[in-house]
Coordinates of C-alpha atoms in Angstrom, one line a residue:
X1 CA 0.0 0.1 0.0
X2 CA 1.4 3.2 -0.9
X3 CA 0.7 6.5 0.6
X4 CA -1.7 8.8 -0.1
X5 CA -0.2 11.9 0.4
X6 CA 1.4 13.5 -2.8
X7 CA 5.7 13.5 -2.5
X8 CA 7.1 17.1 -3.5
X9 CA 8.9 18.0 -6.5
X10 CA 12.4 17.0 -4.7
X11 CA 11.5 13.7 -3.3
X12 CA 14.4 12.3 -4.9
X13 CA 16.9 14.2 -2.8
X14 CA 17.7 12.4 0.4
X15 CA 16.3 15.1 3.0
X16 CA 14.6 15.0 6.2
X17 CA 10.5 15.0 6.0
X18 CA 9.9 17.8 8.3
X19 CA 6.2 17.4 9.8
X20 CA 3.9 21.0 10.0
X21 CA 2.6 20.3 13.4
X22 CA 6.6 19.5 14.9
X23 CA 8.1 16.3 15.8
X24 CA 6.7 13.3 15.7
X25 CA 6.4 11.7 19.6
X26 CA 8.2 7.8 19.2
X27 CA 7.1 7.3 23.3
X28 CA 4.8 9.0 25.4
X29 CA 6.2 10.9 28.1
X30 CA 6.3 9.5 31.2
X31 CA 3.1 9.3 34.3
X32 CA 2.6 9.6 37.7
X33 CA 2.1 5.8 38.6
X34 CA -1.7 6.1 39.9
X35 CA -2.9 7.9 36.2
X36 CA -2.9 6.0 33.3
X37 CA 0.3 5.4 31.3
X38 CA -0.9 7.2 28.0
X39 CA -1.9 10.4 29.6
X40 CA -3.3 13.2 27.5
X41 CA -6.3 15.6 27.4
X42 CA -6.5 16.8 23.8
X43 CA -7.4 13.1 22.1
X44 CA -11.2 13.6 21.3
X45 CA -12.9 12.9 18.2
X46 CA -13.0 16.6 17.2
X47 CA -9.2 17.4 17.9
X48 CA -6.2 17.0 15.7
X49 CA -4.5 13.6 16.2
X50 CA -1.2 15.1 15.7
X51 CA -1.6 18.3 17.7
X52 CA -3.2 16.1 20.9
X53 CA 0.0 14.2 20.7
X54 CA 1.9 17.1 22.5
X55 CA -0.6 17.3 24.8
X56 CA 1.6 14.6 27.4
X57 CA 3.2 15.7 30.6
X58 CA 5.2 15.3 33.6
X59 CA 3.7 14.9 36.6
X60 CA 5.4 15.4 40.1
X61 CA 8.2 17.8 38.6
X62 CA 9.1 21.7 39.8
X63 CA 8.6 23.4 36.0
X64 CA 11.4 24.4 34.7
X65 CA 11.8 27.0 32.1
X66 CA 14.6 25.7 30.2
X67 CA 11.9 22.5 29.2
X68 CA 9.1 24.0 28.4
X69 CA 7.2 23.2 25.1
X70 CA 5.7 25.8 22.8
X71 CA 1.8 25.2 23.6
X72 CA -0.2 24.0 20.8
X73 CA -3.6 25.8 22.0
X74 CA -4.5 29.0 21.6
X75 CA -3.6 31.6 24.2
X76 CA -3.6 35.5 25.2
X77 CA -6.6 38.2 24.9
X78 CA -7.9 37.2 22.1
X79 CA -8.2 33.2 23.4
X80 CA -12.3 32.6 22.9
X81 CA -12.8 31.1 26.7
X82 CA -14.5 27.6 27.5
X83 CA -18.3 27.1 27.0
X84 CA -18.9 27.0 30.8
X85 CA -17.2 30.8 30.7
X86 CA -19.2 34.3 30.5
X87 CA -18.2 37.8 30.5
X88 CA -21.0 39.0 32.9
X89 CA -20.9 35.7 35.1
X90 CA -20.3 36.5 38.9
X91 CA -18.5 34.3 41.4
X92 CA -20.9 31.6 43.2
X93 CA -18.2 30.5 46.2
X94 CA -18.4 32.0 49.4
X95 CA -14.2 33.1 48.7
X96 CA -14.8 36.0 51.7
X97 CA -15.8 33.1 54.3
X98 CA -12.8 32.0 56.6
X99 CA -13.6 28.5 56.4
X100 CA -13.5 28.5 53.0
X101 CA -10.5 30.4 52.5
X102 CA -9.4 27.5 55.3
X103 CA -10.7 24.8 53.0
X104 CA -9.0 26.5 49.8
X105 CA -5.5 27.1 51.3
X106 CA -5.6 23.1 52.6
X107 CA -6.2 21.9 49.1
X108 CA -3.6 23.6 47.5
X109 CA -1.0 22.7 50.0
X110 CA -1.8 19.0 50.3
X111 CA -2.1 18.9 46.2
X112 CA 1.2 21.2 46.1
X113 CA 3.0 18.5 48.7
X114 CA 1.6 15.6 46.9
X115 CA 3.4 17.0 43.4
X116 CA 6.7 18.3 45.1
X117 CA 6.4 21.7 45.2
X118 CA 7.7 23.2 49.2
X119 CA 5.4 25.5 49.9
X120 CA 4.4 26.2 53.8
X121 CA 1.4 26.8 55.4
X122 CA 2.9 30.4 56.6
X123 CA 3.6 31.5 52.8
X124 CA -0.2 31.1 52.1
X125 CA -0.9 33.0 55.4
X126 CA 1.3 36.0 54.5
X127 CA 2.0 35.6 50.9
X128 CA 4.0 37.5 48.2
X129 CA 4.1 38.5 44.8
X130 CA 6.7 36.4 44.0
X131 CA 5.7 32.9 45.7
X132 CA 2.0 33.9 43.9
X133 CA 3.7 33.6 40.8
X134 CA 5.6 30.1 41.6
X135 CA 2.3 28.8 42.3
X136 CA 0.2 29.7 39.9
X137 CA 3.6 28.6 37.5
X138 CA 3.5 25.8 38.3
X139 CA -0.2 24.9 38.3
X140 CA -0.3 26.4 35.0
X141 CA 2.9 24.4 34.2
X142 CA 0.7 21.2 35.4
X143 CA -2.9 21.9 33.6
X144 CA -1.3 22.8 30.5
X145 CA 2.8 21.9 29.8
X146 CA 2.2 23.5 26.0
X147 CA 1.0 26.5 27.5
X148 CA 3.7 29.3 27.0
X149 CA 5.1 31.2 29.9
X150 CA 8.1 33.7 29.7
X151 CA 9.7 34.5 33.0
X152 CA 11.2 37.3 31.4
X153 CA 7.9 39.6 31.1
X154 CA 6.5 41.3 34.1
X155 CA 4.2 38.9 35.9
X156 CA 0.8 40.9 34.9
X157 CA 1.2 40.7 31.4
X158 CA 0.8 37.1 31.2
X159 CA -1.7 36.6 34.9
X160 CA -5.3 37.1 32.7
X161 CA -4.2 36.3 28.8
X162 CA -3.6 32.7 30.7
X163 CA -6.6 32.4 32.4
X164 CA -8.0 33.6 29.5
X165 CA -6.6 31.0 27.6
X166 CA -7.3 28.1 30.9
X167 CA -11.1 29.2 30.4
X168 CA -11.3 30.7 33.8
X169 CA -15.0 31.7 33.9
X170 CA -14.8 34.9 36.2
X171 CA -11.3 36.2 34.5
X172 CA -13.3 39.3 33.9
X173 CA -13.2 40.1 37.2
X174 CA -10.1 40.5 38.3
X175 CA -7.5 43.3 38.0
X176 CA -3.9 43.1 37.6
X177 CA -3.4 46.2 39.4
X178 CA -4.2 43.3 42.7
X179 CA -0.9 41.6 41.6
X180 CA 1.5 44.2 43.4
X181 CA -0.3 43.7 46.7
X182 CA -1.2 39.8 46.8
X183 CA -1.8 39.3 50.1
X184 CA -4.3 42.7 50.9
X185 CA -7.3 41.8 52.3
X186 CA -9.6 42.7 49.0
X187 CA -7.8 40.9 46.5
X188 CA -6.4 37.8 48.3
X189 CA -10.2 36.5 48.4
X190 CA -10.3 36.6 44.6
X191 CA -6.7 35.6 43.7
X192 CA -6.8 32.7 46.5
X193 CA -9.9 31.6 44.8
X194 CA -8.1 31.5 41.0
X195 CA -5.2 29.2 42.9
X196 CA -8.1 27.3 44.6
X197 CA -9.8 26.7 40.5
X198 CA -6.4 25.9 39.1
X199 CA -6.1 23.2 41.8
X200 CA -9.1 21.7 41.5
X201 CA -8.7 21.4 37.4
X202 CA -5.4 19.5 37.6
X203 CA -7.4 17.2 39.8
X204 CA -10.0 16.6 37.4
X205 CA -7.1 16.3 34.6
X206 CA -5.8 13.6 36.9
X207 CA -9.2 12.1 37.3
X208 CA -9.9 12.0 34.1
X209 CA -6.3 10.8 32.5
X210 CA -6.6 7.8 35.2
X211 CA -10.5 6.8 34.2
X212 CA -9.5 4.6 31.6
X213 CA -12.5 6.2 29.8
X214 CA -12.8 5.5 25.8
X215 CA -12.6 9.3 24.8
X216 CA -8.9 8.6 26.0
X217 CA -7.9 7.0 22.9
X218 CA -5.8 4.2 24.3
X219 CA -5.5 1.6 22.8
X220 CA -4.2 -0.6 25.3
X221 CA -7.6 -0.1 27.0
X222 CA -9.4 -0.8 24.3
X223 CA -10.9 -4.6 24.4
X224 CA -10.8 -7.4 22.0
X225 CA -14.4 -7.1 21.4
X226 CA -15.4 -3.4 21.6
X227 CA -18.2 -1.9 19.7
X228 CA -17.8 2.0 21.1
X229 CA -17.3 4.2 18.4
X230 CA -14.3 5.6 20.8
X231 CA -12.5 2.7 20.9
X232 CA -12.7 2.6 17.0
X233 CA -11.7 6.3 16.5
X234 CA -8.8 5.2 18.8
X235 CA -7.7 2.5 16.4
X236 CA -7.8 4.6 13.9
X237 CA -5.7 7.5 15.6
X238 CA -3.0 5.1 16.7
X239 CA -2.6 3.7 12.9
X240 CA -2.4 7.0 11.9
X241 CA 0.3 8.2 14.3
X242 CA 2.4 5.2 13.5
X243 CA 2.0 5.7 9.3
X244 CA 3.1 9.4 9.8
X245 CA 6.0 8.4 12.0
X246 CA 7.6 5.8 9.1
X247 CA 6.3 8.6 6.4
X248 CA 8.3 11.0 8.6
X249 CA 11.6 8.4 8.0
X250 CA 10.8 8.1 4.7
X251 CA 9.0 4.7 4.7
X252 CA 6.1 4.7 2.3
X253 CA 5.5 1.1 3.3
X254 CA 3.4 0.9 6.3
X255 CA 3.3 -3.0 6.3
X256 CA 3.9 -3.2 10.5
X257 CA 0.8 -1.0 11.3
X258 CA -1.7 -2.5 8.9
X259 CA -0.7 -5.9 10.5
X260 CA -1.2 -4.9 13.7
X261 CA -4.7 -3.0 12.7
X262 CA -6.0 -6.4 11.1
X263 CA -5.0 -8.5 13.5
X264 CA -6.9 -6.7 16.0
X265 CA -10.1 -6.3 14.0
X266 CA -9.5 -10.3 13.5
X267 CA -9.4 -10.8 17.0
X268 CA -12.7 -8.5 17.6
X269 CA -14.3 -10.9 14.8
X270 CA -13.2 -14.3 16.1
X271 CA -16.2 -15.1 18.6
X272 CA -18.4 -13.9 15.8
X273 CA -16.5 -16.2 13.0
X274 CA -16.8 -19.0 15.6
X275 CA -20.6 -18.0 16.3
X276 CA -21.3 -18.4 12.2
X277 CA -19.2 -21.8 12.1
X278 CA -21.5 -23.2 15.1
X279 CA -24.6 -21.8 13.1
X280 CA -23.5 -23.3 9.8
X281 CA -22.9 -26.7 10.9
X282 CA -26.4 -26.2 12.8
X283 CA -27.6 -25.3 9.6
X284 CA -26.0 -27.9 7.6
X285 CA -27.7 -30.2 10.5
X286 CA -31.1 -28.9 9.9
X287 CA -30.7 -29.2 6.3
X288 CA -30.2 -32.9 6.4
X289 CA -33.2 -33.6 9.0
X290 CA -35.4 -31.4 6.6
X291 CA -34.0 -33.5 3.3
X292 CA -34.9 -36.7 5.5
X293 CA -38.0 -35.7 6.4
X294 CA -39.5 -34.1 3.2
X295 CA -38.0 -37.9 1.4
X296 CA -39.7 -40.1 3.8
X297 CA -43.6 -40.2 4.1
X298 CA -45.6 -38.4 6.5
X299 CA -48.0 -40.2 9.0
X300 CA -50.5 -37.5 8.6
X301 CA -53.1 -40.0 8.8
X302 CA -52.3 -41.5 12.1
X303 CA -51.6 -38.2 13.7
X304 CA -55.2 -36.8 12.5
X305 CA -57.1 -39.9 13.9
X306 CA -55.2 -40.1 17.3
X307 CA -55.4 -36.2 17.6
X308 CA -59.4 -36.5 17.1
X309 CA -60.0 -39.4 19.4
X310 CA -57.8 -37.1 22.2
X311 CA -59.9 -34.1 21.2
X312 CA -63.0 -36.6 21.9
X313 CA -61.3 -37.7 24.9
X314 CA -60.5 -34.4 26.4
X315 CA -64.1 -33.1 26.1
X316 CA -65.2 -36.0 28.0
X317 CA -62.8 -35.6 30.2
X318 CA -63.8 -32.0 31.1
X319 CA -67.5 -32.8 31.0
X320 CA -66.9 -35.3 33.8
X321 CA -64.4 -32.2 35.9
X322 CA -66.8 -30.0 35.8
X323 CA -69.5 -32.1 37.0
X324 CA -67.2 -33.1 39.6
X325 CA -66.8 -30.3 40.7
X326 CA -70.2 -28.5 40.7
X327 CA -70.7 -31.4 43.1
X328 CA -68.1 -30.9 44.8
X329 CA -68.6 -27.2 45.4
X330 CA -72.4 -28.1 46.4
X331 CA -70.9 -30.5 49.0
X332 CA -68.3 -28.0 50.5
X333 CA -71.2 -25.2 50.8
X334 CA -73.9 -27.7 52.2
X335 CA -70.9 -28.8 54.8
X336 CA -70.3 -25.3 55.4
X337 CA -73.5 -24.3 56.3
X338 CA -74.4 -27.2 58.7
X339 CA -70.9 -26.7 60.8
X340 CA -72.3 -22.7 60.6
X341 CA -76.0 -23.8 62.3
X342 CA -74.3 -26.6 64.3
X343 CA -72.2 -23.7 65.9
X344 CA -74.9 -20.9 66.0
X345 CA -77.4 -23.7 67.4
X346 CA -74.5 -24.7 70.3
X347 CA -74.2 -21.3 71.4
X348 CA -78.2 -20.2 71.6
X349 CA -78.3 -23.3 74.2
X350 CA -75.9 -22.4 76.3
X351 CA -77.0 -19.7 76.1
X352 CA -80.1 -20.9 77.4
X353 CA -78.9 -23.0 79.7
X354 CA -77.0 -20.1 82.2
X355 CA -80.5 -17.9 81.5
X356 CA -82.1 -21.2 82.4
X357 CA -80.1 -21.1 86.1
X358 CA -80.1 -17.4 86.3
X359 CA -83.7 -17.6 86.3
X360 CA -83.7 -20.6 88.8
X361 CA -81.6 -18.9 91.1
X362 CA -83.5 -15.9 91.1
X363 CA -87.0 -17.4 91.5
X364 CA -85.3 -19.6 94.4
X365 CA -84.4 -15.9 96.1
X366 CA -87.9 -14.3 95.3
X367 CA -89.7 -17.3 96.1
X368 CA -92.0 -16.3 93.4
X369 CA -94.4 -18.2 91.7
X370 CA -93.9 -19.9 88.2
X371 CA -96.9 -17.8 86.5
X372 CA -95.0 -14.7 87.9
X373 CA -91.6 -15.4 86.9
X374 CA -92.9 -16.0 83.7
X375 CA -95.0 -12.8 83.3
X376 CA -92.1 -11.1 84.3
X377 CA -89.7 -12.7 81.9
X378 CA -92.0 -11.8 79.1
X379 CA -92.2 -8.2 79.9
X380 CA -88.0 -8.3 80.4
X381 CA -88.0 -9.7 77.3
X382 CA -90.7 -7.1 75.4
X383 CA -89.0 -4.1 77.6
X384 CA -85.7 -5.0 76.0
X385 CA -87.0 -5.7 72.2
X386 CA -88.4 -1.7 73.1
X387 CA -85.1 -0.3 74.1
X388 CA -83.5 -1.9 70.6
X389 CA -86.1 -0.7 68.5
X390 CA -85.4 2.9 69.9
X391 CA -81.4 2.3 69.8
X392 CA -81.9 1.4 66.0
X393 CA -83.7 4.5 65.6
X394 CA -81.4 6.5 66.9
X395 CA -78.7 4.5 65.0
X396 CA -80.5 5.2 61.7
X397 CA -81.3 8.8 62.5
X398 CA -78.0 10.3 63.1
X399 CA -76.5 8.3 60.5
X400 CA -79.3 9.6 58.3
X401 CA -77.8 13.5 59.5
X402 CA -74.1 13.0 59.5
X403 CA -75.3 11.2 55.4
X404 CA -77.5 14.7 54.8
X405 CA -74.2 16.9 56.9
X406 CA -71.7 15.2 54.4
X407 CA -74.1 16.0 51.4
X408 CA -75.2 19.3 52.2
X409 CA -71.0 20.1 52.9
X410 CA -70.5 18.1 49.3
X411 CA -73.1 20.5 47.7
X412 CA -71.6 24.0 49.4
X413 CA -68.5 23.2 48.4
X414 CA -69.0 22.5 44.5
X415 CA -71.5 25.7 44.3
X416 CA -69.2 27.8 45.8
X417 CA -66.2 25.7 43.1
X418 CA -69.2 26.6 40.4
X419 CA -69.7 30.2 41.5
X420 CA -65.7 31.0 42.0
X421 CA -65.6 29.0 37.9
X422 CA -68.3 31.3 36.9
X423 CA -66.6 34.3 38.2
X424 CA -63.2 33.5 36.7
X425 CA -65.1 33.2 33.4
X426 CA -66.5 36.6 33.8
X427 CA -62.7 37.9 34.7
X428 CA -61.7 36.2 31.2
X429 CA -64.7 37.1 29.2
X430 CA -63.8 40.8 30.6
X431 CA -67.4 40.9 31.9
X432 CA -67.0 42.4 35.1
X433 CA -68.3 45.9 36.0
X434 CA -68.7 48.2 34.8
X435 CA -70.1 46.4 31.5
X436 CA -70.1 47.8 28.2
X437 CA -73.6 49.9 27.6
X438 CA -76.6 48.9 27.6
X439 CA -75.4 47.0 30.6
X440 CA -73.1 49.2 32.4
X441 CA -75.4 48.9 35.7
X442 CA -75.7 45.4 35.6
X443 CA -73.3 43.6 37.9
X444 CA -73.2 39.4 36.8
X445 CA -71.0 38.4 39.7
X446 CA -72.4 36.1 42.4
X447 CA -71.8 35.0 46.0
X448 CA -73.2 32.1 48.6
X449 CA -74.5 33.5 51.4
X450 CA -74.5 30.1 53.3
X451 CA -75.8 31.5 56.9
X452 CA -79.0 32.6 55.7
X453 CA -81.9 29.9 55.8
X454 CA -83.8 31.0 53.5
X455 CA -83.2 29.5 50.3
X456 CA -83.8 32.1 48.1
X457 CA -81.0 34.6 49.8
X458 CA -78.3 31.5 48.9
X459 CA -77.4 34.2 45.9
X460 CA -76.2 37.6 47.1
X461 CA -76.4 39.6 43.4
X462 CA -78.9 40.1 41.3
X463 CA -81.9 37.4 40.3
X464 CA -80.9 35.1 37.8
X465 CA -83.8 34.7 36.1
X466 CA -84.6 37.8 35.4
X467 CA -81.6 39.5 34.9
X468 CA -78.4 37.6 34.2
X469 CA -79.7 34.9 31.9
X470 CA -81.2 37.3 29.5
X471 CA -78.2 39.7 30.1
X472 CA -75.7 37.0 29.3
X473 CA -77.8 35.9 26.1
X474 CA -77.8 39.7 24.7
X475 CA -73.9 39.6 25.3
X476 CA -73.5 36.2 23.7
X477 CA -75.6 37.4 20.8
X478 CA -73.9 40.7 19.9
X479 CA -70.7 38.8 20.6
X480 CA -71.9 35.7 18.2
X481 CA -72.5 38.8 15.5
X482 CA -69.7 40.3 16.1
X483 CA -67.3 37.1 15.5
X484 CA -69.7 36.7 12.5
X485 CA -68.7 40.1 11.1
X486 CA -64.6 39.1 11.8
X487 CA -64.8 35.9 10.0
X488 CA -66.5 37.5 7.3
X489 CA -64.1 39.9 7.2
X490 CA -61.1 36.9 7.4
X491 CA -62.7 35.0 4.8
X492 CA -62.7 38.5 2.4
X493 CA -59.1 39.1 3.4
X494 CA -58.5 35.6 2.5
X495 CA -59.6 36.1 -1.0
X496 CA -57.7 38.8 -1.6
X497 CA -54.5 37.5 -0.6
X498 CA -55.4 34.7 -3.0
X499 CA -56.3 36.6 -5.8
X500 CA -52.4 39.1 -5.2
X501 CA -50.9 35.0 -4.6
X502 CA -52.1 34.3 -8.1
X503 CA -51.1 37.8 -9.4
X504 CA -47.8 37.0 -8.2
X505 CA -47.7 33.7 -9.6
X506 CA -48.8 35.3 -12.8
X507 CA -46.2 37.8 -12.7
X508 CA -43.8 35.3 -11.6
X509 CA -44.3 33.2 -15.2
X510 CA -44.0 36.5 -17.2
X511 CA -40.7 37.5 -15.3
X512 CA -39.3 33.8 -16.5
X513 CA -41.3 33.7 -20.0
X514 CA -39.3 37.5 -20.4
X515 CA -35.4 35.7 -19.0
X516 CA -36.0 32.8 -21.2
X517 CA -36.6 35.6 -23.9
X518 CA -33.4 37.4 -22.6
X519 CA -32.0 34.5 -22.4
X520 CA -32.6 33.4 -26.2
X521 CA -31.8 37.0 -27.7
X522 CA -28.5 36.8 -25.5
X523 CA -27.2 34.0 -27.0
X524 CA -27.8 35.2 -30.8
X525 CA -26.1 38.3 -29.9
X526 CA -23.4 36.0 -28.8
X527 CA -23.9 33.8 -31.7
X528 CA -23.6 37.0 -34.3
X529 CA -20.6 38.4 -32.2
X530 CA -19.3 34.9 -32.8
X531 CA -20.0 34.9 -36.9
X532 CA -18.8 38.2 -36.8
X533 CA -15.3 37.1 -35.5
X534 CA -15.2 34.1 -37.6
X535 CA -15.6 35.9 -40.7
X536 CA -13.6 38.7 -39.5
X537 CA -11.1 36.5 -39.0
X538 CA -11.3 34.8 -42.4
X539 CA -11.1 37.9 -44.3
X540 CA -8.0 38.9 -42.4
X541 CA -6.4 35.7 -43.3
X542 CA -7.7 36.0 -47.3
X543 CA -6.3 39.7 -46.9
X544 CA -2.8 37.9 -46.0
X545 CA -3.0 35.6 -48.5
X546 CA -3.9 38.2 -50.9
X547 CA -1.1 40.8 -50.3
X548 CA 1.4 37.7 -50.6
X549 CA -0.3 37.3 -54.0
X550 CA 0.5 41.1 -54.3
X551 CA 3.6 40.9 -53.3
X552 CA 4.1 38.0 -55.9
X553 CA 2.4 39.4 -58.5
X554 CA 5.1 42.4 -58.1
X555 CA 7.9 40.3 -58.0
X556 CA 6.5 38.4 -61.3
X557 CA 5.5 41.2 -63.2
X558 CA 9.3 43.1 -62.5
X559 CA 10.8 39.6 -63.8
X560 CA 8.2 38.9 -66.6
X561 CA 7.5 42.6 -67.5
X562 CA 4.5 44.4 -68.4
X563 CA 1.6 41.4 -69.2
X564 CA 1.3 41.0 -65.8
X565 CA 0.5 44.4 -64.8
X566 CA -3.1 43.7 -65.5
X567 CA -3.2 40.4 -63.3
X568 CA -1.8 42.9 -60.5
X569 CA -4.8 45.2 -61.0
X570 CA -6.8 42.4 -61.0
X571 CA -5.8 41.7 -57.3
X572 CA -5.7 45.0 -55.8
X573 CA -9.2 45.1 -57.0
X574 CA -9.8 41.5 -55.0
X575 CA -7.5 42.9 -52.2
X576 CA -10.1 45.8 -51.8
X577 CA -13.2 43.7 -52.6
X578 CA -12.2 42.1 -49.7
X579 CA -11.4 45.3 -46.9
X580 CA -15.0 46.3 -48.3
X581 CA -16.2 43.0 -47.2
X582 CA -14.5 43.2 -43.9
X583 CA -15.8 46.4 -43.0
X584 CA -19.0 46.2 -44.0
X585 CA -19.4 43.1 -41.7
X586 CA -17.7 44.7 -38.6
X587 CA -20.3 47.1 -39.1
X588 CA -23.3 44.8 -39.4
X589 CA -21.8 43.3 -36.1
X590 CA -21.5 46.5 -34.7
X591 CA -25.2 47.3 -35.7
X592 CA -26.5 43.8 -34.4
X593 CA -24.8 44.2 -31.4
X594 CA -26.3 47.1 -30.5
X595 CA -29.6 46.5 -31.3
X596 CA -29.5 43.8 -28.7
X597 CA -28.3 45.7 -26.4
X598 CA -31.0 48.2 -26.8
X599 CA -33.7 45.2 -26.7
X600 CA -32.1 44.0 -23.3
X601 CA -32.1 47.6 -21.8
X602 CA -35.5 48.1 -23.1
X603 CA -36.5 44.6 -21.5
X604 CA -35.2 44.9 -18.5
X605 CA -37.2 48.1 -18.4
X606 CA -40.1 46.8 -18.9
X607 CA -39.6 44.2 -16.1
X608 CA -38.6 46.9 -13.5
X609 CA -42.0 48.9 -14.6
X610 CA -44.0 45.5 -14.6
X611 CA -42.4 44.6 -10.5
X612 CA -43.3 48.2 -9.4
X613 CA -46.4 48.2 -10.5
X614 CA -46.4 44.7 -8.6
X615 CA -44.8 46.2 -5.5
X616 CA -47.3 49.5 -5.6
X617 CA -50.6 47.0 -5.7
X618 CA -49.3 45.1 -3.3
X619 CA -48.4 47.9 -0.9
X620 CA -52.1 49.2 -1.7
X621 CA -53.7 45.5 -0.6

């Protein structure tokens, strides 16, 4: 496979190929033990594959100025901030609260100590401009190793451009004059917030770099069987990088990258191919079984007969089961009923026995005759039944009263809701007082007076049947008539608009026809011009030929004497005719061009006039 990149004209010379994106990076930069070895924040589906390879950095080292690479990110004050930033956004963090500042200092100290930057708590409490610059450049170097920081420039000149380049959302609220007195009470909270934001961004970057997310585009994290589009982009990026590195080394055959990519996709498709083979084997077995079944005689008749016998047996069995089931239910109900009756009889017998014993004891104590005892018992039972009846009537009465109260409450709430909907409808329709004439002295609102005992005074307001309903009917009739007028006016306007649309379409058709005529006239003018040019060229060629013949004739006349003078005169006469013909053709061509130009100008004027008339007509409508 040859490279698709065109070679320069000096490709045969032994010259070094130089990448426009900088030297190719052969090996990844070392990373901390807790992060992914192939650490980059710039590999994404939209980023350049060559630019993103230069964003790998060394963690845990104090930044130095002699090893700084040139940042390939846009920097400076003209850089567009990240989408999260806004020029009018206010910092929502409680940066002036002491607990929050203590937390920020603790996070900064812990992060810097973990990465080897020697800084103490006292330095942060009494911060100086040079210490702030050291911490700031360290964090910027850690967040973007490619960002160019010039140590010879003033800190005020590089501070805000660096924040804007890194996308700090509150860079607009920072003033360069604050860097002169970093530790002052009114500037330190904002500048400490900048350092804390940089620390959080570094932590986020470190977390993302070690997360193993597919957008990191690390080929080592791609599984053998992958389906994620980012995994495909990762393999493609790795392939392009290796091929580009080989191309820079004057190697146009990318055999090793091609083999690696083919092996990787072969591993991905290995299980699928095995499944396909198994399915093919199953398909072959199924085909053989199908051939056996199609060639052998099918026992359809026996199966049908057996099926019919089993269907009849099943129907009979279902009938028998239903009969036994109904009989079982009846017996179960009878048994349950008998058991219930037996229990009731036993309970009643026990009650009677206890009453008999009580009565016997009372009779023995009072020395009553059996007749008196029977009479007292009868009266007692009669009084008990009367008391039970009265209690039942009282309970029924209370239940009726409660149901009536509930019904009354529901009806009152429903009426209030209806009146509320009615009043809201009046407000929506603009029927609250004062009404337009001739109903200006009528109030259509209603209120419920639940305290009144007279049903005619439950609604406070005008009479519904005599005043409110006729008034609403008259207003509705007037609204319907107004709506009918508006609808008629809308239909009229729609008709006018349709007529104007038809006129516009007609005008557009006419304009298109005129444009076609103009195009045809232009083509005729071009043809005439071309024909005139061809005739002029032919005439010029003929004139040159005649001049040559005249010169030859003159030479021959000098050589042959006066006998050739007549021929010379004839040639001169032909030459003059050809010149006159050329001039005549030129004049005709010029007149035709002038005529076509005047026709085009008249046509354009006519089109402009028609368009003005159409626009005036539309504006008048």
